[in-house]
mmCIF file of C-alpha atoms and ligand atoms in Angstrom:
data_model
loop_
_atom_site.group_PDB
_atom_site.id
_atom_site.type_symbol
_atom_site.label_atom_id
_atom_site.label_comp_id
_atom_site.label_asym_id
_atom_site.label_seq_id
_atom_site.Cartn_x
_atom_site.Cartn_y
_atom_site.Cartn_z
ATOM 1 C CA MET Q 12 0.000 0.000 0.000
ATOM 2 C CA ASN Q 13 1.351 3.435 -0.944
ATOM 3 C CA ILE Q 14 0.018 6.392 0.991
ATOM 4 C CA VAL Q 15 0.609 10.124 0.915
ATOM 5 C CA LEU Q 16 0.006 11.901 4.234
ATOM 6 C CA LEU Q 17 -1.450 15.369 3.850
ATOM 7 C CA GLY Q 18 -2.135 17.966 6.522
ATOM 8 C CA ALA Q 19 -0.730 21.141 8.017
ATOM 9 C CA PRO Q 20 2.550 20.983 9.953
ATOM 10 C CA GLY Q 21 1.702 19.628 13.384
ATOM 11 C CA ALA Q 22 -1.535 17.952 12.271
ATOM 12 C CA GLY Q 23 -0.156 14.636 13.513
ATOM 13 C CA LYS Q 24 1.140 13.136 10.269
ATOM 14 C CA GLY Q 25 4.357 11.866 11.869
ATOM 15 C CA THR Q 26 2.466 10.304 14.781
ATOM 16 C CA GLN Q 27 0.033 8.495 12.477
ATOM 17 C CA ALA Q 28 2.904 7.419 10.208
ATOM 18 C CA ALA Q 29 4.703 5.859 13.192
ATOM 19 C CA LYS Q 30 1.561 3.882 14.044
ATOM 20 C CA LEU Q 31 1.147 2.686 10.448
ATOM 21 C CA VAL Q 32 4.782 1.544 10.430
ATOM 22 C CA GLU Q 33 4.341 -0.306 13.713
ATOM 23 C CA GLU Q 34 1.093 -2.031 12.748
ATOM 24 C CA TYR Q 35 1.569 -2.672 9.037
ATOM 25 C CA GLY Q 36 5.337 -2.578 8.417
ATOM 26 C CA LEU Q 37 5.153 0.117 5.765
ATOM 27 C CA CYS Q 38 8.271 2.139 4.984
ATOM 28 C CA HIS Q 39 8.058 5.683 6.403
ATOM 29 C CA ILE Q 40 9.696 8.395 4.331
ATOM 30 C CA SER Q 41 9.670 11.857 5.890
ATOM 31 C CA THR Q 42 11.355 14.526 3.785
ATOM 32 C CA GLY Q 43 11.581 16.726 6.906
ATOM 33 C CA ASP Q 44 13.498 13.989 8.793
ATOM 34 C CA ILE Q 45 15.823 13.416 5.815
ATOM 35 C CA LEU Q 46 16.501 17.153 5.542
ATOM 36 C CA ARG Q 47 17.104 17.584 9.298
ATOM 37 C CA ALA Q 48 19.624 14.719 9.191
ATOM 38 C CA ALA Q 49 21.297 16.347 6.169
ATOM 39 C CA VAL Q 50 21.533 19.663 8.047
ATOM 40 C CA ALA Q 51 22.949 17.962 11.160
ATOM 41 C CA ASN Q 52 25.542 16.113 9.047
ATOM 42 C CA GLN Q 53 26.342 19.277 7.087
ATOM 43 C CA THR Q 54 25.969 17.535 3.736
ATOM 44 C CA GLU Q 55 25.670 19.526 0.512
ATOM 45 C CA LEU Q 56 21.883 19.017 0.585
ATOM 46 C CA GLY Q 57 21.762 20.141 4.222
ATOM 47 C CA GLN Q 58 23.722 23.299 3.479
ATOM 48 C CA LYS Q 59 21.368 24.157 0.623
ATOM 49 C CA ALA Q 60 18.207 23.419 2.632
ATOM 50 C CA LYS Q 61 19.023 24.983 6.010
ATOM 51 C CA SER Q 62 18.121 28.625 5.364
ATOM 52 C CA TYR Q 63 14.728 27.702 3.892
ATOM 53 C CA MET Q 64 13.951 25.431 6.823
ATOM 54 C CA ASP Q 65 14.964 28.033 9.406
ATOM 55 C CA GLU Q 66 12.491 30.490 7.865
ATOM 56 C CA GLY Q 67 9.698 27.914 7.534
ATOM 57 C CA GLU Q 68 9.870 28.214 3.728
ATOM 58 C CA LEU Q 69 9.788 25.290 1.321
ATOM 59 C CA VAL Q 70 13.056 23.881 0.033
ATOM 60 C CA PRO Q 71 13.091 24.237 -3.802
ATOM 61 C CA ASP Q 72 11.167 21.567 -5.714
ATOM 62 C CA GLU Q 73 14.191 20.360 -7.757
ATOM 63 C CA LEU Q 74 16.155 19.459 -4.608
ATOM 64 C CA ILE Q 75 13.233 17.611 -3.040
ATOM 65 C CA ILE Q 76 12.220 15.798 -6.216
ATOM 66 C CA ASP Q 77 15.816 14.588 -6.822
ATOM 67 C CA LEU Q 78 16.001 13.434 -3.206
ATOM 68 C CA MET Q 79 12.714 11.519 -3.430
ATOM 69 C CA ARG Q 80 13.461 9.999 -6.822
ATOM 70 C CA GLU Q 81 16.495 8.356 -5.281
ATOM 71 C CA ARG Q 82 14.855 7.412 -1.968
ATOM 72 C CA ILE Q 83 11.759 5.801 -3.454
ATOM 73 C CA GLN Q 84 13.863 3.366 -5.459
ATOM 74 C CA GLN Q 85 15.543 1.865 -2.382
ATOM 75 C CA PRO Q 86 14.644 -1.799 -1.741
ATOM 76 C CA ASP Q 87 12.895 -1.108 1.595
ATOM 77 C CA THR Q 88 10.060 0.692 -0.228
ATOM 78 C CA VAL Q 89 8.843 -2.327 -2.197
ATOM 79 C CA LYS Q 90 6.225 -3.437 0.375
ATOM 80 C CA GLY Q 91 4.674 0.032 0.412
ATOM 81 C CA VAL Q 92 5.468 3.542 1.566
ATOM 82 C CA ILE Q 93 4.003 6.268 3.720
ATOM 83 C CA LEU Q 94 5.119 9.610 2.374
ATOM 84 C CA ASP Q 95 5.111 12.181 5.149
ATOM 85 C CA GLY Q 96 5.724 15.798 4.134
ATOM 86 C CA PHE Q 97 5.967 15.001 0.424
ATOM 87 C CA PRO Q 98 4.496 16.141 -1.904
ATOM 88 C CA ARG Q 99 4.083 19.721 -0.694
ATOM 89 C CA THR Q 100 3.472 21.455 -4.046
ATOM 90 C CA THR Q 101 1.552 20.542 -7.163
ATOM 91 C CA THR Q 102 4.868 20.235 -9.046
ATOM 92 C CA GLN Q 103 6.017 17.645 -6.491
ATOM 93 C CA ALA Q 104 2.677 15.782 -6.724
ATOM 94 C CA VAL Q 105 2.954 15.529 -10.506
ATOM 95 C CA ALA Q 106 6.578 14.342 -10.176
ATOM 96 C CA LEU Q 107 5.477 11.712 -7.645
ATOM 97 C CA ASP Q 108 2.795 10.394 -10.002
ATOM 98 C CA THR Q 109 5.468 9.999 -12.687
ATOM 99 C CA MET Q 110 7.892 8.246 -10.289
ATOM 100 C CA LEU Q 111 5.236 5.800 -9.075
ATOM 101 C CA SER Q 112 3.991 5.034 -12.564
ATOM 102 C CA HIS Q 113 7.578 4.269 -13.708
ATOM 103 C CA LEU Q 114 7.895 1.902 -10.763
ATOM 104 C CA GLY Q 115 4.495 0.347 -11.516
ATOM 105 C CA ARG Q 116 3.289 1.136 -8.003
ATOM 106 C CA PRO Q 117 0.044 3.123 -7.899
ATOM 107 C CA LEU Q 118 -0.830 5.480 -5.075
ATOM 108 C CA ASP Q 119 -3.634 4.021 -2.943
ATOM 109 C CA ALA Q 120 -4.674 7.044 -0.916
ATOM 110 C CA ALA Q 121 -3.896 10.597 0.102
ATOM 111 C CA LEU Q 122 -4.777 10.632 3.793
ATOM 112 C CA LEU Q 123 -5.634 14.130 4.998
ATOM 113 C CA VAL Q 124 -5.169 14.648 8.746
ATOM 114 C CA ASP Q 125 -7.345 17.696 9.251
ATOM 115 C CA VAL Q 126 -6.794 20.139 12.160
ATOM 116 C CA GLU Q 127 -7.747 23.825 12.661
ATOM 117 C CA PRO Q 128 -4.853 26.380 12.512
ATOM 118 C CA ASP Q 129 -5.335 27.643 16.109
ATOM 119 C CA VAL Q 130 -4.939 24.131 17.489
ATOM 120 C CA ILE Q 131 -1.798 23.708 15.350
ATOM 121 C CA VAL Q 132 -0.007 26.771 16.738
ATOM 122 C CA LYS Q 133 -0.557 25.551 20.313
ATOM 123 C CA ARG Q 134 0.520 22.013 19.436
ATOM 124 C CA LEU Q 135 3.667 22.969 17.569
ATOM 125 C CA THR Q 136 5.028 25.510 20.016
ATOM 126 C CA SER Q 137 4.722 22.912 22.785
ATOM 127 C CA ARG Q 138 5.983 19.997 20.651
ATOM 128 C CA ARG Q 139 9.204 18.264 21.710
ATOM 129 C CA MET Q 140 11.077 15.451 19.961
ATOM 130 C CA CYS Q 141 13.458 12.765 21.189
ATOM 131 C CA ARG Q 142 17.010 13.060 19.863
ATOM 132 C CA ASP Q 143 17.533 9.314 20.117
ATOM 133 C CA CYS Q 144 14.363 7.524 18.960
ATOM 134 C CA GLY Q 145 12.480 10.347 17.190
ATOM 135 C CA HIS Q 146 9.456 10.038 19.516
ATOM 136 C CA ILE Q 147 7.124 13.006 19.052
ATOM 137 C CA GLY Q 148 5.954 14.317 22.414
ATOM 138 C CA SER Q 149 5.275 17.605 24.143
ATOM 139 C CA VAL Q 150 6.752 19.965 26.702
ATOM 140 C CA SER Q 151 4.826 18.063 29.382
ATOM 141 C CA ASP Q 152 7.155 15.068 28.833
ATOM 142 C CA GLY Q 153 9.958 17.025 30.552
ATOM 143 C CA GLN Q 154 13.639 16.526 29.669
ATOM 144 C CA ASN Q 155 13.569 12.790 29.000
ATOM 145 C CA CYS Q 156 11.792 10.720 26.376
ATOM 146 C CA PRO Q 157 8.944 8.606 27.823
ATOM 147 C CA GLU Q 158 9.796 5.859 25.301
ATOM 148 C CA CYS Q 159 13.587 5.501 25.554
ATOM 149 C CA GLY Q 160 14.844 8.026 28.141
ATOM 150 C CA GLY Q 161 16.718 10.030 25.476
ATOM 151 C CA GLU Q 162 16.970 13.817 25.498
ATOM 152 C CA MET Q 163 13.832 15.695 24.391
ATOM 153 C CA TYR Q 164 14.439 18.869 22.344
ATOM 154 C CA GLN Q 165 12.480 21.548 20.498
ATOM 155 C CA ARG Q 166 12.871 21.725 16.722
ATOM 156 C CA ASP Q 167 14.437 25.010 15.551
ATOM 157 C CA ASP Q 168 11.378 25.736 13.386
ATOM 158 C CA ASP Q 169 8.789 25.128 16.158
ATOM 159 C CA ASN Q 170 8.947 28.730 17.448
ATOM 160 C CA GLU Q 171 5.756 30.795 17.060
ATOM 161 C CA ALA Q 172 6.931 33.128 14.237
ATOM 162 C CA THR Q 173 8.219 30.260 12.098
ATOM 163 C CA VAL Q 174 5.153 28.140 12.859
ATOM 164 C CA ARG Q 175 2.872 30.942 11.606
ATOM 165 C CA ASN Q 176 4.928 31.233 8.416
ATOM 166 C CA ARG Q 177 4.854 27.453 7.902
ATOM 167 C CA LEU Q 178 1.056 27.565 8.183
ATOM 168 C CA GLU Q 179 0.853 30.333 5.580
ATOM 169 C CA VAL Q 180 3.145 28.368 3.274
ATOM 170 C CA TYR Q 181 0.931 25.323 3.817
ATOM 171 C CA GLU Q 182 -2.230 27.246 2.886
ATOM 172 C CA THR Q 183 -0.668 28.714 -0.256
ATOM 173 C CA SER Q 184 1.419 25.844 -1.594
ATOM 174 C CA THR Q 185 0.230 22.581 -0.071
ATOM 175 C CA ALA Q 186 -3.524 22.947 0.611
ATOM 176 C CA PRO Q 187 -4.216 22.955 -3.184
ATOM 177 C CA LEU Q 188 -3.118 19.301 -3.151
ATOM 178 C CA ILE Q 189 -6.383 18.489 -1.380
ATOM 179 C CA ASP Q 190 -8.225 19.298 -4.626
ATOM 180 C CA TYR Q 191 -5.520 17.581 -6.663
ATOM 181 C CA TYR Q 192 -6.130 14.267 -4.883
ATOM 182 C CA LYS Q 193 -9.902 14.801 -4.706
ATOM 183 C CA GLY Q 194 -9.784 15.035 -8.490
ATOM 184 C CA SER Q 195 -8.171 11.608 -8.786
ATOM 185 C CA ASP Q 196 -10.511 10.142 -6.140
ATOM 186 C CA LYS Q 197 -7.628 9.394 -3.767
ATOM 187 C CA LEU Q 198 -8.460 11.803 -0.933
ATOM 188 C CA VAL Q 199 -9.301 10.202 2.443
ATOM 189 C CA PRO Q 200 -9.972 12.879 5.119
ATOM 190 C CA VAL Q 201 -9.865 12.168 8.862
ATOM 191 C CA ASP Q 202 -10.515 14.572 11.754
ATOM 192 C CA GLY Q 203 -7.098 15.048 13.401
ATOM 193 C CA ASP Q 204 -8.331 17.015 16.432
ATOM 194 C CA ARG Q 205 -8.615 13.977 18.702
ATOM 195 C CA THR Q 206 -6.215 11.750 20.602
ATOM 196 C CA PRO Q 207 -3.643 9.920 18.421
ATOM 197 C CA ASP Q 208 -5.339 6.565 19.116
ATOM 198 C CA GLU Q 209 -8.779 7.867 18.164
ATOM 199 C CA VAL Q 210 -7.386 9.337 14.938
ATOM 200 C CA PHE Q 211 -5.610 6.062 14.192
ATOM 201 C CA ALA Q 212 -8.799 4.013 14.641
ATOM 202 C CA ASP Q 213 -10.400 6.273 12.045
ATOM 203 C CA VAL Q 214 -7.363 5.956 9.743
ATOM 204 C CA GLU Q 215 -7.594 2.153 9.832
ATOM 205 C CA LYS Q 216 -11.337 2.253 9.159
ATOM 206 C CA SER Q 217 -11.072 4.837 6.378
ATOM 207 C CA LEU Q 218 -8.267 2.947 4.628
ATOM 208 C CA SER Q 219 -10.066 -0.411 5.196
ATOM 209 C CA LEU Q 220 -6.957 -1.830 6.905
HETATM 210 P P1 AMP W 4 8.434 18.840 8.238
HETATM 211 O O1 AMP W 4 9.265 18.055 9.192
HETATM 212 O O2 AMP W 4 7.687 17.973 7.253
HETATM 213 O O3 AMP W 4 7.538 19.838 8.920
HETATM 214 O O4 AMP W 4 9.473 19.697 7.343
HETATM 215 C C1 AMP W 4 10.329 20.657 7.928
HETATM 216 C C2 AMP W 4 10.837 21.614 6.855
HETATM 217 O O5 AMP W 4 11.558 20.889 5.845
HETATM 218 C C3 AMP W 4 9.742 22.353 6.082
HETATM 219 O O6 AMP W 4 9.288 23.512 6.758
HETATM 220 C C4 AMP W 4 10.484 22.693 4.780
HETATM 221 O O7 AMP W 4 11.384 23.762 4.966
HETATM 222 C C5 AMP W 4 11.312 21.435 4.557
HETATM 223 N N1 AMP W 4 10.590 20.422 3.752
HETATM 224 C C6 AMP W 4 10.192 19.173 4.152
HETATM 225 N N2 AMP W 4 9.558 18.515 3.168
HETATM 226 C C7 AMP W 4 9.541 19.358 2.102
HETATM 227 C C8 AMP W 4 9.007 19.268 0.791
HETATM 228 N N3 AMP W 4 8.354 18.183 0.363
HETATM 229 N N4 AMP W 4 9.179 20.346 -0.036
HETATM 230 C C9 AMP W 4 9.845 21.447 0.372
HETATM 231 N N5 AMP W 4 10.351 21.609 1.596
HETATM 232 C C10 AMP W 4 10.208 20.570 2.470
#
């Protein structure tokens, strides 16, 4: 099964992706995670992407499409993928359709995790991540990860000004993908303003898993 996860930053895409990986063994590809690793390792890609990410702007399409073209051909994707944070523009969505059709692997669904902007700002500014296992938690977790005990930290782009810009960028560049996938009958919306487990129950039902 090949799934695109759509939704504003902080809607809970990463959390739902982690659950899908755990339950169904799909391969999770998060362009944000790949870019953050590239920045941390100071690779050429990381150096090119960093300033855009710090401002909450999108990294240019060519860089992201090249990155995904390579990633989606790796052997671990054969059983199915969950694409988290890609595509984010119509150009990327068209490129993805081409990539998948070359690989003979159709897209099954574009799952939209839907949450109101006000809820997002609160969620993102209090979001914390684990440096060791990638667990997505919140400020209420304290300094240590509830899953593995690793150090919890705040992403550089989870400050209020950058969050607001990321939401604007989402509305302008990424929200049009909702109509794009509606048009090809792939859109599956779920209400993301509930607990992660409640949302996941709906995801499983909506995707007939
Ligand atoms: P995320 O972790 O998905 O919220 O992504 C963090 C940041 O990485 C975004 O604000 C963008 O700067 C960049 N990014 C991630 N995925 C993409 C993409 N598909 N296209 C352009 N920029 C991206």
